[in-house]
Amino acid sequence: MEYRMLIGGEAVAAKSGETFESVNPYDQQPWARVPRAGPEDVDTAVAAAREAFTTGPWPRLTPTERGRLLRNLGDLVASHAEELATLETRDNGKLYSEMLTQLRYIPQWYYYFGGLADKIEGMVHPVDKPDIFNFSHHEPYGVVAAITAWNSPLLLAAYKLAPALAAGNTVVLKPSEHASCSTLRFAELFALAGFPPGVVNVISGFGPEIGDALTGHPDVAKITFTGSATTGRRINAVAGQDFKSVTLELGGKSPNIVFADADLDNAANGAIAGILAASGQTCVAGSRLLVEDSIHDAFLERVVAIARTARSGDPMDPATNIGPVATKAQYDKIRGYLEIAEAEGAERVLGGTPDPDPAIGKGWFIEPTIYANVTNAMRIAREEVFGPVLSVIRFRDEDEAVHIANDTRYGLAAGIWSQNLKRCIELPKRLRAGTVWVNTYRAVSYMTPFGGFKASGTGKENGIEAIRQYLQLKSVWLSTADSFSNPFTIR
Ligand code: TXE
């Protein structure tokens, strides 16, 4: 397969002609060639987006028409769901069943924000001045740079594109170099949906090579990013030079807290969903399992028993629970953390080796791994592993659970398992995390705000408020006074 980028409505190669291979994590075979954009391609893509924002038909469309195009796009994603999900699985090794579920859900983002496009209302302000009519309204920023990670390319793109376009911006979208193909194929749907050329541009390439050129480009007004805290920090620094607005969704070290009064069967499934779903390669992974002392041993046994039943294998096979991890770098990083955990004295109760069963394939497989007797000071409990590796930490009482849960630089998500109503209502208020799930885990919706506290990011995606990330507020003053006198005082 040979892919093209989308710039100014044209399917193009990189100006340099360079490409790179996309490797299937399951069989470790290259299966597609992808354009390797350079800074010159970034310039062309930003210029196309800038032109579409200022002079093209896009700024003249009514918000209702923008909404209609977004709904067309949603329909097209729905009718291409199987194809796009297959590309994602080939690119990042995640289960086809997971990617297909995402692809079938993604259209809702385009329908929801398409519906919101013509409901962005301003306000008339009753100012304390005579002869003045004052109002404010929301305006798009202009060109938005949207940068996504490899774990859920088109879902993350929907989080960003749907509100950005509903608000009237134009976009340069850059998927991860580790999983570009679904986004490049998705790019072909914009013309079919009726979007004018240049409204959405898609470039593929390596973050370290073109990231600064994109985020530091003087014509990029807004940046929205999902990825690592390290790259988020870099983007913030570059964007800060020109005081650009940023929305950053970074990683996490989310606590999943199980109290003795929980429904323990549900909680055990919740613990597994938190760490083994997507082979742990999710920003909201419940990678620290906090368990109340009195049930610790029995609960751990339950979790280990379920984890043992998880089947590694071909991500296209509906019977598979654990696919390979996405890249060799990711595999090496996780292996490195397993060594760190052993050296720190964590007690391995499951896994800990590369999957030894040759029957499951040649891919980058990591066995589900569980460490007990982890303390919150260990690196395995503090740093994002992004793999199927669970750290189990004991706690005595609610106060200690809260202390451990909050004792992290991250603040993306948290889980609580309890049947005590008071606790279920009061405890979420004490947790420093942008999302708290109570008796469930890893639920997301286009209708509900999502985003981190602390080092997990800034700004919110999804839900009505998300559209504000792509709008700036303008205040307009009209005077009906007959004279404009005394120019030397404030009015
Ligand atoms: O992330 P990067 P990587 C975490 C996870 C994982 C680690 C590394 O712990 O092990 O990050 O993954 C682009 N300017 N998460 O290397 O580098 C890059 O091309 C602008 C958590 O894949 O952050 C890609 O499109 N962009 C996370 C995107 O940033 C730059 C999901 C993400 O890549 C850039 C993924 C630069 N200077 C990884 N450098 C989550 N929040 O779920 C790179 N990029």
XYZ file of C-alpha atoms and ligand atoms in Angstrom:
535
model
C 0.000 0.000 0.000
C 1.237 3.486 -0.867
C -0.405 6.413 0.892
C -0.628 10.116 0.087
C -1.054 13.196 2.241
C -3.863 15.704 1.754
C -2.800 19.309 1.163
C -5.085 21.964 -0.332
C -7.492 19.272 -1.525
C -4.775 17.378 -3.439
C -3.403 13.910 -2.671
C 0.341 14.522 -2.539
C 3.665 12.867 -1.783
C 6.280 14.613 0.368
C 8.099 17.308 -1.658
C 11.348 15.452 -1.043
C 9.766 12.239 -2.351
C 10.798 10.503 0.879
C 8.648 7.817 2.466
C 8.821 5.513 5.449
C 7.420 2.086 6.201
C 4.529 1.259 8.432
C 5.168 -2.009 10.266
C 2.412 -4.367 11.415
C 3.127 -5.071 15.111
C 1.610 -8.547 14.865
C 3.905 -9.991 12.202
C 6.561 -7.260 12.295
C 6.265 -6.925 8.515
C 6.208 -3.599 6.681
C 2.863 -3.328 4.906
C 2.542 0.291 3.754
C 4.629 3.245 2.610
C 3.836 6.645 4.022
C 5.071 10.097 2.904
C 7.775 11.507 5.155
C 6.899 15.196 5.270
C 9.594 17.799 5.835
C 9.287 21.403 7.030
C 8.552 22.490 3.434
C 5.426 20.298 3.425
C 4.385 21.799 6.753
C 4.613 25.264 5.167
C 2.474 24.218 2.211
C -0.140 22.581 4.442
C -0.360 25.578 6.781
C -0.574 27.948 3.786
C -3.444 25.888 2.360
C -5.257 25.950 5.707
C -4.617 29.682 6.058
C -5.981 30.380 2.588
C -9.039 28.223 3.204
C -9.671 30.134 6.434
C -9.320 33.620 4.943
C -10.342 33.537 1.308
C -11.975 30.225 0.517
C -15.668 29.396 0.614
C -15.316 28.051 4.188
C -15.560 31.393 6.049
C -18.692 32.248 4.059
C -20.531 29.043 4.936
C -23.224 29.462 7.531
C -22.716 27.536 10.775
C -25.662 25.355 9.755
C -23.861 24.450 6.525
C -20.692 23.629 8.462
C -22.787 21.350 10.634
C -24.199 19.618 7.580
C -20.694 18.874 6.261
C -19.707 17.445 9.635
C -22.753 15.186 9.611
C -21.863 14.058 6.064
C -18.406 13.210 7.374
C -19.922 11.206 10.226
C -21.986 9.211 7.716
C -18.883 8.507 5.645
C -16.897 7.323 8.674
C -19.808 5.036 9.544
C -19.867 3.516 6.065
C -16.071 3.011 6.087
C -15.841 1.770 9.691
C -14.662 -1.774 8.904
C -12.018 -0.621 6.438
C -10.658 2.091 8.760
C -10.655 -0.233 11.774
C -8.693 -2.815 9.782
C -6.062 -0.200 8.911
C -5.775 0.840 12.553
C -5.268 -2.746 13.699
C -2.624 -3.318 11.042
C -0.862 -0.136 12.096
C -0.978 -0.277 15.899
C -1.749 -3.930 16.686
C -4.759 -3.153 18.860
C -7.685 -5.545 18.723
C -9.911 -5.236 15.660
C -12.934 -5.565 17.960
C -11.721 -2.528 19.945
C -10.920 -0.450 16.852
C -14.229 -1.361 15.177
C -16.160 -0.377 18.308
C -14.343 2.959 18.252
C -14.923 3.479 14.529
C -18.640 2.774 14.898
C -18.796 5.312 17.736
C -16.691 8.055 16.109
C -19.498 9.348 13.821
C -21.289 10.580 16.977
C -18.542 13.187 17.460
C -19.217 14.614 14.006
C -22.997 14.512 14.509
C -22.828 16.063 17.985
C -20.443 18.909 17.156
C -22.117 19.340 13.760
C -25.307 19.966 15.712
C -23.501 22.397 17.980
C -22.038 24.450 15.108
C -25.076 26.747 14.856
C -25.681 27.023 18.599
C -22.608 29.063 19.486
C -24.292 32.117 20.935
C -22.864 35.466 21.949
C -24.157 37.772 24.648
C -25.354 41.344 25.000
C -23.811 42.970 28.078
C -25.766 45.555 30.077
C -22.719 47.814 30.572
C -22.676 50.634 33.096
C -22.215 53.389 30.500
C -24.754 55.577 28.789
C -25.201 55.478 25.014
C -23.363 52.210 24.577
C -24.452 48.952 23.023
C -21.978 46.185 23.927
C -21.957 42.569 22.895
C -19.517 39.659 22.712
C -19.312 36.768 20.343
C -17.074 33.757 19.701
C -14.699 33.577 16.761
C -12.538 30.727 15.472
C -8.762 31.011 15.961
C -7.795 30.297 12.355
C -5.422 27.432 11.595
C -5.427 24.656 14.189
C -2.568 22.140 14.351
C -3.973 18.817 15.573
C -1.397 16.197 16.566
C -2.467 12.687 17.525
C -0.943 9.557 19.055
C -0.820 6.035 17.658
C -3.057 4.282 20.149
C -6.446 5.478 18.808
C -5.679 7.620 15.755
C -9.167 8.354 14.434
C -10.883 8.620 17.821
C -8.307 11.194 18.933
C -8.683 12.983 15.587
C -12.463 13.138 16.156
C -11.948 14.646 19.640
C -10.079 17.482 17.935
C -11.491 17.907 14.433
C -15.179 17.811 15.282
C -15.159 20.842 17.640
C -12.403 22.674 15.722
C -14.350 22.518 12.442
C -17.726 23.149 14.062
C -16.202 26.359 15.434
C -15.121 27.423 11.929
C -11.355 26.826 12.096
C -9.276 25.091 9.461
C -6.925 22.265 10.388
C -3.556 20.679 9.722
C -3.756 17.178 11.179
C -0.639 15.133 11.880
C -1.033 11.510 12.971
C 1.726 9.581 14.721
C 4.507 8.155 12.565
C 3.693 4.800 14.195
C 0.103 4.673 12.897
C -0.595 7.098 10.044
C -2.504 5.004 7.539
C -6.063 5.181 8.873
C -5.772 8.968 9.092
C -4.398 9.224 5.530
C -7.290 7.093 4.240
C -9.762 9.138 6.342
C -8.366 12.261 4.630
C -9.941 11.067 1.375
C -13.411 11.389 2.886
C -13.333 15.184 3.301
C -13.900 15.960 -0.369
C -16.714 13.392 -0.486
C -18.329 15.057 2.524
C -18.257 18.393 0.663
C -15.513 20.211 2.582
C -13.800 22.881 0.482
C -10.117 22.209 -0.323
C -7.664 23.232 2.395
C -10.145 23.169 5.279
C -8.535 19.946 6.487
C -4.977 19.026 5.530
C -3.263 15.844 6.646
C 0.507 15.473 6.762
C 2.464 12.414 7.843
C 5.961 12.366 9.232
C 8.157 12.191 12.288
C 7.399 14.446 15.240
C 11.035 15.309 15.962
C 11.530 16.303 12.280
C 8.450 18.423 11.649
C 6.847 18.999 15.060
C 8.509 22.334 15.812
C 7.943 23.577 12.255
C 4.230 22.921 12.719
C 3.653 24.108 16.280
C 5.990 27.097 15.895
C 4.571 28.162 12.518
C 3.503 31.802 12.709
C 0.229 31.038 10.904
C -0.778 28.275 13.325
C -2.976 29.915 15.936
C -3.988 26.976 18.088
C -2.498 23.596 18.926
C -4.324 20.520 20.141
C -2.280 17.467 21.047
C -2.555 13.954 22.479
C 0.639 12.154 23.384
C 3.398 11.911 25.943
C 4.088 14.432 28.684
C 7.613 14.889 27.269
C 6.335 15.966 23.876
C 3.524 17.974 25.483
C 6.133 19.923 27.439
C 8.078 20.614 24.244
C 4.939 21.783 22.425
C 4.010 24.028 25.322
C 7.468 25.613 25.232
C 7.377 26.206 21.473
C 3.777 27.478 21.559
C 4.619 29.674 24.528
C 7.046 31.704 22.408
C 4.056 33.208 20.618
C 1.527 32.746 23.452
C -0.506 30.294 21.370
C -3.472 28.544 22.882
C -2.847 24.848 23.567
C -5.021 21.906 24.496
C -2.887 19.017 25.753
C -4.046 15.507 26.609
C -1.059 13.728 28.121
C -0.560 10.492 29.965
C -1.522 9.229 33.388
C -0.804 6.935 36.294
C -4.398 6.480 37.248
C -5.416 4.880 40.561
C -8.186 2.284 40.512
C -9.298 2.079 44.157
C -11.067 -1.005 45.526
C -12.735 -0.845 48.939
C -13.750 -3.849 51.004
C -17.407 -2.891 50.539
C -17.228 -3.180 46.720
C -18.948 -5.777 44.563
C -15.702 -7.679 44.184
C -16.585 -9.492 40.955
C -17.310 -6.203 39.240
C -14.253 -4.585 40.777
C -12.005 -7.410 39.566
C -13.341 -6.986 36.031
C -12.835 -3.237 36.423
C -9.230 -3.770 37.473
C -8.639 -5.912 34.385
C -10.404 -3.413 32.093
C -8.152 -0.745 33.553
C -4.894 -2.442 32.671
C -5.298 -5.186 30.087
C -7.677 -3.476 27.660
C -5.662 -2.291 24.655
C -2.666 -4.116 26.195
C -2.454 -1.239 28.662
C -1.708 1.255 25.902
C -4.288 3.777 26.930
C -3.863 7.144 28.564
C -6.489 6.283 31.194
C -4.970 2.901 32.116
C -5.730 2.099 35.759
C -2.114 1.144 36.226
C -2.108 1.545 40.035
C -4.578 -0.816 41.680
C -5.161 0.366 45.254
C -6.710 -2.383 47.405
C -8.001 -2.129 50.973
C -5.962 -4.225 53.396
C -8.775 -6.483 54.610
C -9.547 -7.864 51.117
C -6.104 -7.492 49.583
C -5.036 -11.115 49.253
C -8.380 -12.540 48.192
C -8.961 -9.731 45.698
C -5.506 -10.056 44.196
C -6.169 -13.758 43.670
C -9.359 -12.943 41.743
C -7.593 -10.421 39.524
C -4.723 -12.796 38.806
C -7.202 -15.578 37.971
C -8.962 -13.417 35.380
C -5.673 -12.136 33.947
C -4.537 -15.735 33.454
C -7.519 -16.360 31.163
C -6.616 -13.451 28.862
C -5.606 -14.821 25.467
C -2.774 -13.205 23.562
C -2.780 -13.556 19.812
C -3.792 -12.206 16.426
C -5.548 -8.870 16.981
C -7.864 -9.612 14.045
C -9.147 -12.769 15.785
C -12.325 -12.065 17.810
C -11.164 -14.590 20.448
C -8.014 -12.580 21.221
C -7.916 -10.412 24.371
C -4.332 -9.150 24.249
C -2.672 -7.936 21.080
C 0.965 -7.046 20.625
C 2.206 -3.649 21.754
C 2.497 -1.122 18.980
C 6.193 -0.692 18.354
C 9.589 -2.151 19.135
C 10.344 1.024 21.125
C 7.202 0.501 23.182
C 8.129 -3.165 23.730
C 11.637 -2.221 24.882
C 10.280 0.508 27.146
C 7.887 -1.922 28.866
C 10.605 -4.566 29.210
C 12.768 -1.896 30.806
C 10.061 -1.195 33.392
C 9.798 -4.887 34.212
C 13.496 -4.863 35.062
C 13.045 -1.709 37.116
C 10.154 -3.270 39.047
C 12.222 -6.369 39.864
C 15.179 -4.265 40.956
C 12.916 -2.130 43.148
C 11.700 -5.246 44.959
C 8.126 -5.411 43.669
C 6.729 -8.931 44.017
C 5.843 -10.427 40.636
C 2.686 -12.524 40.909
C 1.985 -12.932 37.186
C 3.823 -12.595 33.887
C 6.963 -10.585 33.643
C 8.473 -12.247 30.617
C 7.957 -11.730 26.917
C 5.067 -13.959 25.992
C 6.771 -17.353 25.755
C 4.157 -19.058 23.599
C 5.434 -19.095 19.987
C 1.961 -20.129 18.784
C 0.593 -16.643 19.333
C 2.756 -15.091 16.654
C 5.994 -13.216 16.177
C 4.726 -9.837 17.336
C 5.835 -7.614 20.185
C 3.873 -9.421 22.885
C 4.132 -8.692 26.585
C 2.471 -11.126 28.966
C -0.088 -9.620 31.337
C 2.057 -8.756 34.341
C 1.013 -8.042 37.910
C 3.230 -6.795 40.728
C 2.127 -6.911 44.360
C 3.687 -5.179 47.364
C 4.364 -2.121 45.284
C 4.900 1.103 47.169
C 3.852 4.383 45.677
C 7.453 5.583 45.762
C 8.620 2.963 43.244
C 9.156 4.076 39.651
C 6.762 1.343 38.507
C 4.064 3.261 40.449
C 5.129 6.737 39.362
C 5.935 6.539 35.650
C 3.682 5.739 32.725
C 4.529 2.250 31.452
C 1.871 2.107 28.716
C 1.693 -1.676 28.721
C -0.194 -4.555 30.409
C 1.647 -4.077 33.704
C -0.292 -3.587 36.921
C 1.099 -2.266 40.225
C -0.925 -3.361 43.255
C -0.681 -1.120 46.317
C -2.315 -1.710 49.715
C -4.130 0.910 51.766
C -5.521 0.979 55.312
C -8.429 3.414 55.071
C -10.032 6.032 52.885
C -7.657 8.813 53.885
C -4.644 6.747 53.004
C -6.245 5.735 49.701
C -6.800 9.393 48.822
C -3.251 10.276 49.791
C -1.742 7.534 47.615
C -4.132 8.240 44.737
C -3.200 11.924 44.672
C 0.508 11.383 45.274
C 1.422 11.486 41.576
C 2.358 14.185 39.085
C -0.477 12.998 36.852
C -4.211 13.557 37.199
C -6.023 12.089 34.202
C -8.467 9.582 35.706
C -9.328 7.512 38.761
C -11.652 4.624 39.581
C -13.565 3.877 42.786
C -15.185 0.539 43.612
C -17.569 0.648 46.570
C -21.228 0.103 47.422
C -21.226 2.792 50.064
C -23.345 5.605 48.637
C -21.823 8.339 50.775
C -18.321 7.309 49.725
C -19.334 7.122 46.050
C -20.582 10.714 46.221
C -17.978 12.274 48.489
C -14.763 10.567 47.439
C -14.651 11.794 43.803
C -14.402 15.352 45.191
C -11.161 14.476 46.970
C -9.403 12.970 43.948
C -7.229 15.259 41.834
C -8.154 13.818 38.460
C -10.136 15.082 35.475
C -12.326 11.974 35.255
C -13.508 9.761 38.123
C -15.339 6.535 37.388
C -17.375 4.987 40.182
C -18.143 1.282 39.784
C -17.152 1.426 36.132
C -13.944 2.124 34.207
C -12.755 3.417 30.820
C -16.115 4.869 29.744
C -15.952 7.849 27.359
C -18.548 9.831 25.456
C -18.657 12.703 22.992
C -21.082 14.343 25.459
C -18.845 14.346 28.545
C -15.771 16.491 29.259
C -12.465 14.645 29.203
C -9.029 15.955 30.112
C -6.378 15.932 32.764
C -5.434 17.772 35.909
C -1.788 18.470 36.770
C 0.782 16.937 34.373
C -1.957 15.076 32.504
C -2.693 18.129 30.454
C -4.594 21.301 30.019
C -7.978 22.028 28.457
C -10.914 19.696 27.954
C -12.074 17.619 25.029
C -15.616 16.318 24.404
C -18.869 17.739 25.716
C -20.345 21.160 24.933
C -17.501 23.052 26.600
C -14.913 21.490 24.278
C -15.960 23.808 21.459
C -14.723 26.760 23.565
C -11.175 25.389 23.180
C -11.426 26.370 19.517
C -13.069 29.775 19.926
C -11.929 33.122 21.206
C -14.251 35.674 22.711
C -14.499 39.142 21.180
C -16.152 42.167 22.754
C -17.675 44.853 20.501
C -18.581 48.363 21.699
C -20.964 50.593 19.720
C -21.551 54.163 20.792
C -24.792 56.004 20.065
C -23.544 59.200 21.762
C -23.637 62.405 19.705
C -20.130 63.480 20.634
C -16.805 61.890 21.482
C -15.319 64.448 23.865
C -12.246 64.664 26.105
C -9.893 62.137 24.490
C -7.596 62.148 27.565
C -9.712 60.078 29.974
C -10.747 56.490 30.043
C -14.354 55.980 29.126
O 4.657 9.737 21.995
P 4.854 11.197 21.421
P 5.234 8.331 21.500
C 3.036 8.033 26.059
C 3.273 6.578 26.411
C 4.263 6.156 25.370
C 5.093 7.410 25.200
C 5.853 7.543 23.912
O 3.835 6.506 27.686
O 5.055 5.085 25.804
O 4.154 8.448 25.304
O 4.984 7.434 22.789
C 4.226 13.875 17.756
N 6.342 18.521 18.191
N 1.841 8.217 25.249
O 6.696 8.414 21.228
O 6.257 11.442 21.010
C 4.399 12.474 17.238
O 4.835 12.503 15.894
C 5.113 18.162 17.794
C 0.643 8.562 25.979
O 4.379 7.854 20.392
O 4.267 12.119 22.414
C 3.001 11.930 17.450
O 2.153 12.381 16.397
N 4.696 16.901 17.731
C -0.373 9.113 25.057
C 2.566 12.587 18.763
O 3.436 13.707 18.921
C 5.567 15.934 18.079
C -0.547 8.388 23.763
C 2.688 11.698 19.981
O 3.990 11.198 20.083
C 6.881 16.240 18.498
C 0.731 8.078 23.159
C 7.249 17.603 18.558
N 8.460 18.007 18.972
C 1.854 7.967 23.916
N 7.515 15.084 18.803
C -1.722 9.332 25.687
N -1.955 10.523 26.213
O -2.555 8.451 25.667
C 6.633 14.074 18.571
N 5.459 14.588 18.111
